[in-house]
XYZ file of C-alpha atoms in Angstrom:
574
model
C 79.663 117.472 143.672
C 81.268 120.115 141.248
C 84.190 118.270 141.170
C 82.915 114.760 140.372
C 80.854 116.510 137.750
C 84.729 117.539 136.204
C 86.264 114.720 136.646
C 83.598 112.526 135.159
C 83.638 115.045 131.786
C 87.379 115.127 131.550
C 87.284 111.056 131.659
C 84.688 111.306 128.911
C 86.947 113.109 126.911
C 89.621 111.254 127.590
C 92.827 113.841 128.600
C 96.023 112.395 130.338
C 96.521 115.257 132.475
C 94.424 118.286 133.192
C 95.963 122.229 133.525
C 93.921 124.303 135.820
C 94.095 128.187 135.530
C 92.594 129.282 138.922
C 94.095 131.687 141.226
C 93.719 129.616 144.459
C 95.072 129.262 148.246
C 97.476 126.262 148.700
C 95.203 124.886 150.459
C 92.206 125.003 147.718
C 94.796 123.336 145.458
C 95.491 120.525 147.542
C 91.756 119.686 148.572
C 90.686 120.330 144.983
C 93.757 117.949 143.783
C 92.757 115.042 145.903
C 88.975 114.833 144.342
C 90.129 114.848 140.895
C 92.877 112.508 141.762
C 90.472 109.923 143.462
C 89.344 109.827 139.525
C 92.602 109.301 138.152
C 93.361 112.465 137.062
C 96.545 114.791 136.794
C 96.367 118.070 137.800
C 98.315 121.331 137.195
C 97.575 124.528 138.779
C 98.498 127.548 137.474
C 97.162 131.436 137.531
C 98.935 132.160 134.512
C 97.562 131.708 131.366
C 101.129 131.437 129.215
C 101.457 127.757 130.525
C 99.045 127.006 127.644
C 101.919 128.027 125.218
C 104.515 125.165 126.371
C 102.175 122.470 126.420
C 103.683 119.335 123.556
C 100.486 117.553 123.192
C 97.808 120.436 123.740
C 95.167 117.656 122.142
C 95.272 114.650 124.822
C 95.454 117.782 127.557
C 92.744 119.374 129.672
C 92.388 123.006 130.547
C 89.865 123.525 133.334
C 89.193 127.991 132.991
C 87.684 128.890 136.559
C 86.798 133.139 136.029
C 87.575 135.296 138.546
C 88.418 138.973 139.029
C 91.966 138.308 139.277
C 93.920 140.841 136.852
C 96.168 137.996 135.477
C 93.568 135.581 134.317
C 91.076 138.610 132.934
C 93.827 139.553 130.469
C 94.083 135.884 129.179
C 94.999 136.280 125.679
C 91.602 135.725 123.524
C 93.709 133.136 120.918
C 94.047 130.697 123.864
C 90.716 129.679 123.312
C 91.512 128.461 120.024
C 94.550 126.017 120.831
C 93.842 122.389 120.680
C 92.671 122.048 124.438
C 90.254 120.061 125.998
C 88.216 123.432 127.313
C 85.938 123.214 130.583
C 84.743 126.669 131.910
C 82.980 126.858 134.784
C 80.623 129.482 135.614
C 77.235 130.534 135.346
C 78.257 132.386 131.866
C 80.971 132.367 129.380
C 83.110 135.357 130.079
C 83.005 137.900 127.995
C 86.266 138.133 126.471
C 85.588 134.336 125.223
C 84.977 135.988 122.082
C 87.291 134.191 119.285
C 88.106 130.360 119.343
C 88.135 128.039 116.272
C 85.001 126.335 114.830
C 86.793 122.753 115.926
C 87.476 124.497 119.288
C 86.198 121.632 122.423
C 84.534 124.011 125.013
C 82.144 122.734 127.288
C 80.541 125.188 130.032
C 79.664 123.813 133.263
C 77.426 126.313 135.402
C 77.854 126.150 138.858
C 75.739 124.780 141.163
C 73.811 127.416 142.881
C 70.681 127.569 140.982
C 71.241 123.480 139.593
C 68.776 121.630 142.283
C 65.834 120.215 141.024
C 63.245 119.794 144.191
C 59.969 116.391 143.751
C 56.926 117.148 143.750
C 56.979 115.345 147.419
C 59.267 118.565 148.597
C 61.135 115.725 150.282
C 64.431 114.985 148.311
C 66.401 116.892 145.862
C 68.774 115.948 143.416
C 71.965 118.042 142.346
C 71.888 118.620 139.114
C 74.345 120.162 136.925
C 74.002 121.421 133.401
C 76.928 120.758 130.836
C 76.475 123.340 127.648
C 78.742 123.149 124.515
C 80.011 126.216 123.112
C 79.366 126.580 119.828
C 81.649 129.296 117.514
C 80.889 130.307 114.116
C 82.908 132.909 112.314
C 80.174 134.795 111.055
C 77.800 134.584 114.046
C 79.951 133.873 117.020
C 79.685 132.302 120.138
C 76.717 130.661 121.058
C 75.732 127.559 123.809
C 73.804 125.503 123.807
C 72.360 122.194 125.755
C 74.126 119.027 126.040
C 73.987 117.354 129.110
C 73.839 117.044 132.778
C 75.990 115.201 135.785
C 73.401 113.915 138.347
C 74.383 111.634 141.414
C 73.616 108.767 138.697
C 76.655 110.051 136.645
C 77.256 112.104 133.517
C 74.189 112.163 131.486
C 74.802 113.070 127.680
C 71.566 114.240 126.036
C 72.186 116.133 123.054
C 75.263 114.696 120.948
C 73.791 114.200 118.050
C 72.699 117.822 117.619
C 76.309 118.339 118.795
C 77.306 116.583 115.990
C 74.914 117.673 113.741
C 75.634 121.472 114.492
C 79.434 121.090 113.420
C 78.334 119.867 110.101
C 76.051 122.789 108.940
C 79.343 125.390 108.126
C 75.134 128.134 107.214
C 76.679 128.779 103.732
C 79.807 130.397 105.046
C 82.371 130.661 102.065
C 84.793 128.030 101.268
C 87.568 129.458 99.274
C 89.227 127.002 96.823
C 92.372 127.443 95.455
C 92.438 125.929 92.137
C 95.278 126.019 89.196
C 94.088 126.867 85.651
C 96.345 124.578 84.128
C 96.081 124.088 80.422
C 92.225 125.771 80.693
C 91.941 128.661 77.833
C 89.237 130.736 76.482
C 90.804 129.795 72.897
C 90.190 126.447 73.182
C 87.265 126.026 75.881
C 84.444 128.113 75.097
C 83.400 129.054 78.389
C 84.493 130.076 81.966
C 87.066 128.226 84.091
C 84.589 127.012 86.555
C 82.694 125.416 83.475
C 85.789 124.161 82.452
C 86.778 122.180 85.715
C 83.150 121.084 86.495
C 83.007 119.895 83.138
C 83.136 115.924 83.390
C 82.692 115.531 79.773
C 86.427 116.252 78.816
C 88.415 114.054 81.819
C 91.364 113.878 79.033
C 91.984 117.711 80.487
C 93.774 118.572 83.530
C 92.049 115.556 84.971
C 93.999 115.677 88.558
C 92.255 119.180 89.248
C 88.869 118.410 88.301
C 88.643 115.851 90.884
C 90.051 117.461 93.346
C 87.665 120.801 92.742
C 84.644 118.998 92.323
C 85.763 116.689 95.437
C 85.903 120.062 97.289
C 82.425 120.930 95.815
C 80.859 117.890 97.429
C 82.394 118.754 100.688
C 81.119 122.018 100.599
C 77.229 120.802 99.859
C 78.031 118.375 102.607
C 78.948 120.763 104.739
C 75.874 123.292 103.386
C 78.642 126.131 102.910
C 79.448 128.282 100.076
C 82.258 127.541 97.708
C 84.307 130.412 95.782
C 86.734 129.099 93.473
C 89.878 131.163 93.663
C 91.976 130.536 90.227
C 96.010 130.450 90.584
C 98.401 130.269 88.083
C 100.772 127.790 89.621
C 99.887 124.337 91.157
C 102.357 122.931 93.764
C 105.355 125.686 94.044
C 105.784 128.695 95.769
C 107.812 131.030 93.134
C 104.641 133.254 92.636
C 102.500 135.197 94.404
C 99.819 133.164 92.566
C 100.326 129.810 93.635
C 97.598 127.273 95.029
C 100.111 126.200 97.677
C 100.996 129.546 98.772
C 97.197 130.076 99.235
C 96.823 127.302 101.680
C 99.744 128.468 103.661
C 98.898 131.666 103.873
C 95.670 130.814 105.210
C 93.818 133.124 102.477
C 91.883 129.845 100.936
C 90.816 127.066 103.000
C 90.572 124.040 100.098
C 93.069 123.042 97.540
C 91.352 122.496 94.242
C 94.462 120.496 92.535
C 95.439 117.226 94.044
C 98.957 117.051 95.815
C 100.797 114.080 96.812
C 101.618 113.106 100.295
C 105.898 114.102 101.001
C 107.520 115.145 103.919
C 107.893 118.394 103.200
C 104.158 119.208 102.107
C 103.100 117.544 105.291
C 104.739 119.819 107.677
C 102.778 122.786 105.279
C 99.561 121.503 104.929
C 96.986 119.006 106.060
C 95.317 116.392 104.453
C 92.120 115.848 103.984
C 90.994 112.792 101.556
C 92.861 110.466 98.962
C 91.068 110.542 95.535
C 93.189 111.079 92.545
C 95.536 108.244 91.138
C 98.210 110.104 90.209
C 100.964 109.062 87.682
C 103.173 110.804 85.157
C 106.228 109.195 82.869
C 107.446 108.891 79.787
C 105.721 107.617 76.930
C 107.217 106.286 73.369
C 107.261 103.267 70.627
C 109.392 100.541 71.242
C 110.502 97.909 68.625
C 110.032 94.097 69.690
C 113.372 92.657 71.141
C 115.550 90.584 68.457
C 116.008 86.833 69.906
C 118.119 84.747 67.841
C 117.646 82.136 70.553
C 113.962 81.738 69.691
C 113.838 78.864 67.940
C 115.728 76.928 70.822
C 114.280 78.789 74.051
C 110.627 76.733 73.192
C 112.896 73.903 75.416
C 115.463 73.981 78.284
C 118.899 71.979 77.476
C 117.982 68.860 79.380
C 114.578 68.812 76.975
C 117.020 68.811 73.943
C 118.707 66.632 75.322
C 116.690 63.721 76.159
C 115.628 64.455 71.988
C 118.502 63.515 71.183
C 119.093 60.514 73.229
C 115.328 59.330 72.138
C 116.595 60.112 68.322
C 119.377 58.159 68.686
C 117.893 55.006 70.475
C 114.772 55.223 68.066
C 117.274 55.499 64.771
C 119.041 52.532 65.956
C 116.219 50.205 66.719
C 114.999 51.723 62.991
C 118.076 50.171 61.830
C 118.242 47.308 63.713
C 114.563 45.894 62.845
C 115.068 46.366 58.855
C 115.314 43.584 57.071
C 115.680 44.501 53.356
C 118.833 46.233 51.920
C 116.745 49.201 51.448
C 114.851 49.581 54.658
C 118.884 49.448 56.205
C 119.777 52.063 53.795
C 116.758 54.431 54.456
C 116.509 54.124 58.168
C 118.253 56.774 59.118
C 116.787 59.166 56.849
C 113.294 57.865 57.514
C 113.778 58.421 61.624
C 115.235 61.983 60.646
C 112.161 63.083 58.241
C 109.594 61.462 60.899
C 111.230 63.309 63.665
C 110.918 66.691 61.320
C 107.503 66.046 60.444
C 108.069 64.855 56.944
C 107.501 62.212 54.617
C 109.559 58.887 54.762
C 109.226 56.163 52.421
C 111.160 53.540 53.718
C 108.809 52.442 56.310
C 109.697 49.097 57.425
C 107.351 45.697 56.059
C 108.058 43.642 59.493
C 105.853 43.953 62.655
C 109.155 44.854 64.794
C 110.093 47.399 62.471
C 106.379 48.832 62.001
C 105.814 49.302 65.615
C 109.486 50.955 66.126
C 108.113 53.134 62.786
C 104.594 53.537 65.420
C 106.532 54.714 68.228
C 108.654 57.088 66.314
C 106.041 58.577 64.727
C 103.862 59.472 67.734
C 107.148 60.710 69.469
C 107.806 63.062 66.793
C 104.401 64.531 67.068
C 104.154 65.319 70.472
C 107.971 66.700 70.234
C 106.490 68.829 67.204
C 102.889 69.898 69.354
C 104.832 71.242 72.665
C 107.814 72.657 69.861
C 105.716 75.035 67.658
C 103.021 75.831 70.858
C 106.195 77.385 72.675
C 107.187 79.322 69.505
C 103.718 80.896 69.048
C 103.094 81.514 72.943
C 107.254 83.057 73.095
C 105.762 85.357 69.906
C 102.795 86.547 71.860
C 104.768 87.481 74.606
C 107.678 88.762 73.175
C 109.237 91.366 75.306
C 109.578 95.212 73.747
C 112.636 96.393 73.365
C 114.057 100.039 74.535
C 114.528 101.769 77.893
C 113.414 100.735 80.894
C 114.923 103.486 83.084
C 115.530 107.250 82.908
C 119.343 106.427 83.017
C 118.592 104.413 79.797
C 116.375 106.440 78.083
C 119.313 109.160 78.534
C 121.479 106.569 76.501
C 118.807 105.614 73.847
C 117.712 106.851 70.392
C 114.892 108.647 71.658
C 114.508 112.310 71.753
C 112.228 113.838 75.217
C 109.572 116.183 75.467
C 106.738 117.301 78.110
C 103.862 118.627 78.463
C 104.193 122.287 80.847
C 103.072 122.539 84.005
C 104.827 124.110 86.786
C 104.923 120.780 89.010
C 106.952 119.212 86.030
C 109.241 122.384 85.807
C 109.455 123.579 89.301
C 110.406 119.578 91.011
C 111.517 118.490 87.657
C 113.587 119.692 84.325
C 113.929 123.380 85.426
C 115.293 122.990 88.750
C 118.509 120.780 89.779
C 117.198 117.401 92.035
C 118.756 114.478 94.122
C 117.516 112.112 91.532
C 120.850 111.276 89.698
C 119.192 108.677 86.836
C 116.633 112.344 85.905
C 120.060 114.827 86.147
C 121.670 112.565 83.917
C 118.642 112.477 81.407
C 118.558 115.975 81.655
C 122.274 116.401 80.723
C 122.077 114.247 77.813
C 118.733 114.955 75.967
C 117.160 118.453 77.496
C 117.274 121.028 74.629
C 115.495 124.393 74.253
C 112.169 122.912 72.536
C 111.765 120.154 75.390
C 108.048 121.457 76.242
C 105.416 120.535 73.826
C 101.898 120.932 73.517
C 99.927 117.891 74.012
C 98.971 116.910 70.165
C 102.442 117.768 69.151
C 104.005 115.678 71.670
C 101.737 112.936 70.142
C 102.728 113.155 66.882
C 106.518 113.260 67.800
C 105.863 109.908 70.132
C 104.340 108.612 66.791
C 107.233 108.911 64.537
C 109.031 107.195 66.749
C 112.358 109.126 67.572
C 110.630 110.791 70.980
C 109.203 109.948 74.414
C 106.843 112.027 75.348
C 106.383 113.504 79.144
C 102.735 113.511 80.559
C 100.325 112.256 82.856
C 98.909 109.077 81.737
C 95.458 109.494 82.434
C 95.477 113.090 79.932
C 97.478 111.091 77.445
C 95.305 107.918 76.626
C 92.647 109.638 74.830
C 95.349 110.675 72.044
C 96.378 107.598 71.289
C 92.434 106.762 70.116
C 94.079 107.364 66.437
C 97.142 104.941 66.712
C 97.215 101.233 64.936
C 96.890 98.135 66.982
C 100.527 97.389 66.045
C 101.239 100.719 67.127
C 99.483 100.483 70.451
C 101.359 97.449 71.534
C 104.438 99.127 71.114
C 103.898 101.512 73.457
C 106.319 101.590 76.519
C 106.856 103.815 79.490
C 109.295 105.013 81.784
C 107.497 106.740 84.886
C 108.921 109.771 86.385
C 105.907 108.874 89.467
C 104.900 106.004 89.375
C 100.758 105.435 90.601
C 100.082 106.774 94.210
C 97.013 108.030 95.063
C 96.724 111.746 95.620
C 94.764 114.094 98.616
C 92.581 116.395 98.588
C 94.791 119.414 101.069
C 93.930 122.236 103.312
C 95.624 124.415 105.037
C 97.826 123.547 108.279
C 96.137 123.219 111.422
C 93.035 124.656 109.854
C 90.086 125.200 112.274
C 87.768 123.280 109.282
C 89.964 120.494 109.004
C 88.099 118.249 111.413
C 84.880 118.540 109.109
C 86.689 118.000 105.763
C 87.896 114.716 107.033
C 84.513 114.003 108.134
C 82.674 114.605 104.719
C 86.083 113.401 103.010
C 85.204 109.719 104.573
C 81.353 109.996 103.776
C 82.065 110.499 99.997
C 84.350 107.553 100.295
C 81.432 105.345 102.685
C 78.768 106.005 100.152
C 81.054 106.075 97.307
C 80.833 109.301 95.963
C 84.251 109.499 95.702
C 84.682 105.992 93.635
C 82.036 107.290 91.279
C 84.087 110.729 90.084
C 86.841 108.977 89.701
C 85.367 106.697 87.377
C 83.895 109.429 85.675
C 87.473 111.079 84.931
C 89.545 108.119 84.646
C 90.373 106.642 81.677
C 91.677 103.179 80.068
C 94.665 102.927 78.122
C 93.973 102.001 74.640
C 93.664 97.864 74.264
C 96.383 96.151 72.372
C 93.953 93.774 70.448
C 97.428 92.472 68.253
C 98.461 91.162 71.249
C 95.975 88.260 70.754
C 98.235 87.791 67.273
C 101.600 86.495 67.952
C 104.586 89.021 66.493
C 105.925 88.670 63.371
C 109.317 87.317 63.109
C 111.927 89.797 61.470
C 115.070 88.998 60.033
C 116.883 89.138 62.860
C 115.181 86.292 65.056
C 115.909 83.949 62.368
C 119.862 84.889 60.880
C 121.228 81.810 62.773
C 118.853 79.718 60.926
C 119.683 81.228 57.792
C 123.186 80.547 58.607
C 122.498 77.118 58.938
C 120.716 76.505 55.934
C 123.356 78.429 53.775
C 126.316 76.612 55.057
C 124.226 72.937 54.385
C 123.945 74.066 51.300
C 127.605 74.501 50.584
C 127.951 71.626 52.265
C 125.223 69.678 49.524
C 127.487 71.443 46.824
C 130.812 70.196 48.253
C 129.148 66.141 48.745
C 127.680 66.413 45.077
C 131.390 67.521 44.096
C 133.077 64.764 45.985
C 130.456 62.011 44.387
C 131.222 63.511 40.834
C 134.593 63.120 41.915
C 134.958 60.182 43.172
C 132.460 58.057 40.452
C 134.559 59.931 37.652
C 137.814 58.373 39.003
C 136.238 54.898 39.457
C 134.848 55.026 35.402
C 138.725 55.962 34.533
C 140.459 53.449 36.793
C 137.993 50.673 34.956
């Protein structure tokens, strides 16, 4: 009966193979082996307790603890009970050197049979009953069980999960310590404390990526009806100082990281992580003249288009010339297709029908040549491409000076330490100088003039730009450094409270909590409202067109010289 009421447990916790520590006979091994194996179930036997240190997946693993008097299993090492087992004890009570295991520790106790019948009131038939009792530890008030279920002959019977449940998420105000970066907080330009300053909503153009991880952290906490205590640091993601938020969590000494991290392979080997909620993304930021295009007044149509304009010109200007009748409808039908084809006036329009419907088709010809012609111009003007770098290799080769705002994640995985990244070490090589970091509003004004790109987060940089002109705005261009990825919420590694962050983590996003702060802090990049203009053209777009119209007008001034020519010559040969 005992051993059904196992086996059905360890199935409902679903293990792949089960180690018992139980100082038996050979033959109690065997016998014991073949119930749990007519469930399915693999089984390990063992009385010592350092077999729990070798095991590769300790979480799909069952350890079934039977207490005896034997010397080796009553020193058991106490920290056992706080690997990432499967626990069943069995026993009428826990021993009493179960005294530490982790809060996300699975223990069940299963008391033994002897005092589990339950007799009818007809004193004819009695049913085995056996109680199943979860073990409950809290670090300030320790271990404590309490009343589950039961395995009767009509299988397990599972009572009490939702106080289970319930019980895991009540931390009874025990203190969360956060370990939060001051960033750019001072008392010279906040008037107040830091944990005003980060809980303050009303500024999200200000370290924006650790207020919403901190006050992500405080929502978990009241979820979780603990206690937070904000720990401040002085560095975010590095480890170079005594004082660092990462540091903290790998120590152990705080359990919550109040600065959002982003998921890499080496931070994931340090830490856990416990819910995505900051869209992280820094770069370069800096004015950028429109691209020259001295193509632009041919682009509007591919070379086939042209083309088949000029074949329809030349067809059209012969049937012009073809239905005059007068000498000077034949002398003006040339010029008369040309100007209707350019939109302008022609006076030789022809007085027979033939030559009035060849004028007809012409003329609607040359306006729907003209309406497609000047629509592409505008729309090619609105979307004119900016011109400038579109890499760090080329901003290294530009015009443009760099700054950057200072935090230690910039200067510690960035500019003050060498990288793999060969486009940012040549950037570095060619335009880092001694003044490269930069407040904020002086960074601004350096983007402004125009010689510099400044280095920031986007989000923290928007509301600066509030004072810039719409031609100004639309000539904004970046270069990112990281480009958007959303951004966690971390704890510490293998913490014993990670199981309940992710828990509340998921609520805030289910009920969306999380959506809502996020709106709160993020903000919009400025609109471009000259973008519904179309550019202005500068000189450049239009030099071969000034080209052209110089050298016709040579070319007038050479004809004119040839006719003066030529008629004075005729008036002396008469």
């Amino acid at each position: 009966m005992l051993a059904q009421a196992i086996a059905a447990l360890f199935k409902y916790k679903v293990v792949a193979s089960v180690i018992v520590l139980a100082c038996w006979t050979p033959s109690d091994q065997v016998n014991f082996n073949k119930e749990l194996g007519k469930h399915g179930l693999i089984v390990t036997f063992s009385c010592d307790p350092s077999i729990l240190e070798h095991s590769s997946h300790p979480h799909l693993q069952g350890v079934l603890f039977m207490p005896s008097e034997n010397r080796r299993l009553r020193k058991m090492k106490t920290e056992y009970f706080g690997y990432w087992y499967k626990w069943i004890i069995v026993g009428q009570e826990l021993p009493e050197y179960v005294g530490y295991m982790r809060y996300d520790a699975d223990v069940f106790l299963i008391r033994t049979p002897d005092n589990s019948t339950q007799t009818e009131s007809d004193g004819n038939r009695i049913i085995k009953d056996v109680p199943i009792d979860d073990i409950y530890f809290h670090p300030g008030e320790g271990v404590s069980s309490h009343p589950w279920g039961s395995w009767t002959v009509a299988g397990l019977q599972i009572l009490y999960e939702k106080e289970r449940i319930q019980r895991r998420r009540n931390l009874r105000r025990y203190p969360l310590r956060i370990a939060t970066p001051i960033g750019s907080y001072s008392k010279d330009t906040y008037n107040g404390t830091f944990h005003t300053y980060i809980t303050d909503i009303k500024i999200p153009e200000r370290d924006s990526a650790i207020r919403s991880s901190y006050n992500s952290c405080l929502l978990i906490s009241e979820i979780l009806n603990a206690t937070d205590v904000l720990v401040p640091t002085m560095l975010w993601s590095t480890e170079i100082n005594n004082s660092s938020m990462m540091l903290e969590l790998r120590l152990g000494a705080s359990e919550l990281a109040g600065g959002v991290l982003r998921m890499t392979n080496e931070r994931i080997l340090k830490l856990d992580y416990v819910m995505c909620i900051w869209p992280f993304s820094v770069g370069f930021t800096y004015l950028a003249e429109r691209e020259s295009n001295n193509n632009m007044f041919l682009e509007p149509f591919t070379p086939k288009v042209w083309l088949c304009c000029l074949g329809l010109f030349v067809i059209l200007a012969l049937a012009q010339r073809a239905t005059a009748r007068t000498k000077h409808e034949k002398d003006g039908a040339y010029i008369a297709v040309l100007a209707t084809t350019l939109q302008q006036d022609a006076s030789a329009v022809p007085a027979g029908i033939s030559g009035r419907w060849t004028f007809l088709v012409l003329s609607v010809f040359s306006i729907l040549i003209h309406g497609y012609y000047t629509s592409a111009i505008v729309s090619g003007l609105m979307n004119a491409g900016r011109g400038g770098p579109n890499s760090l290799r080329a901003l290294g080769d530009s015009k443009y000076a760099i700054a950057s705002e200072e935090y230690d994640y910039m200067k510690y995985t960035m500019f003050d330490v060498e990288t793999n990244w060969d486009d940012l070490e040549y950037l570095k090589k060619k335009k880092l100088t001694s003044t490269f970091y930069q407040d904020i509003k002086v960074g601004v004004q350096l983007m402004r003039a125009g010689s510099t790109a400044f280095h920031s987060e986007y989000n923290q940089l928007y509301p600066h730009l509030k004072s810039f002109t719409d031609d100004e705005l639309c000539k904004l261009q970046s270069v990112d450094t990281i480009p958007e990825i959303n951004s966690w919420v971390t704890t510490m590694k293998r913490g014993q409270w990670t199981p309940a962050f992710r828990i509340a983590g998921a609520w805030l996003h289910e009920v969306g909590l999380a959506k809502r702060l996020v709106n709160h802090l993020r903000i919009k990049p400025p609109p471009c409202r000259a973008a519904l203009l179309a550019e202005r053209v500068n000189f450049d777009d239009v030099t071969p067109i000034i080209l052209i119209y110089v050298a016709a007008i040579v070319t007038s001034v050479i004809f004119m010289l040839i006719e003066i020519t030529v008629a004075n010559w005729r008036i002396g040969h008469n």
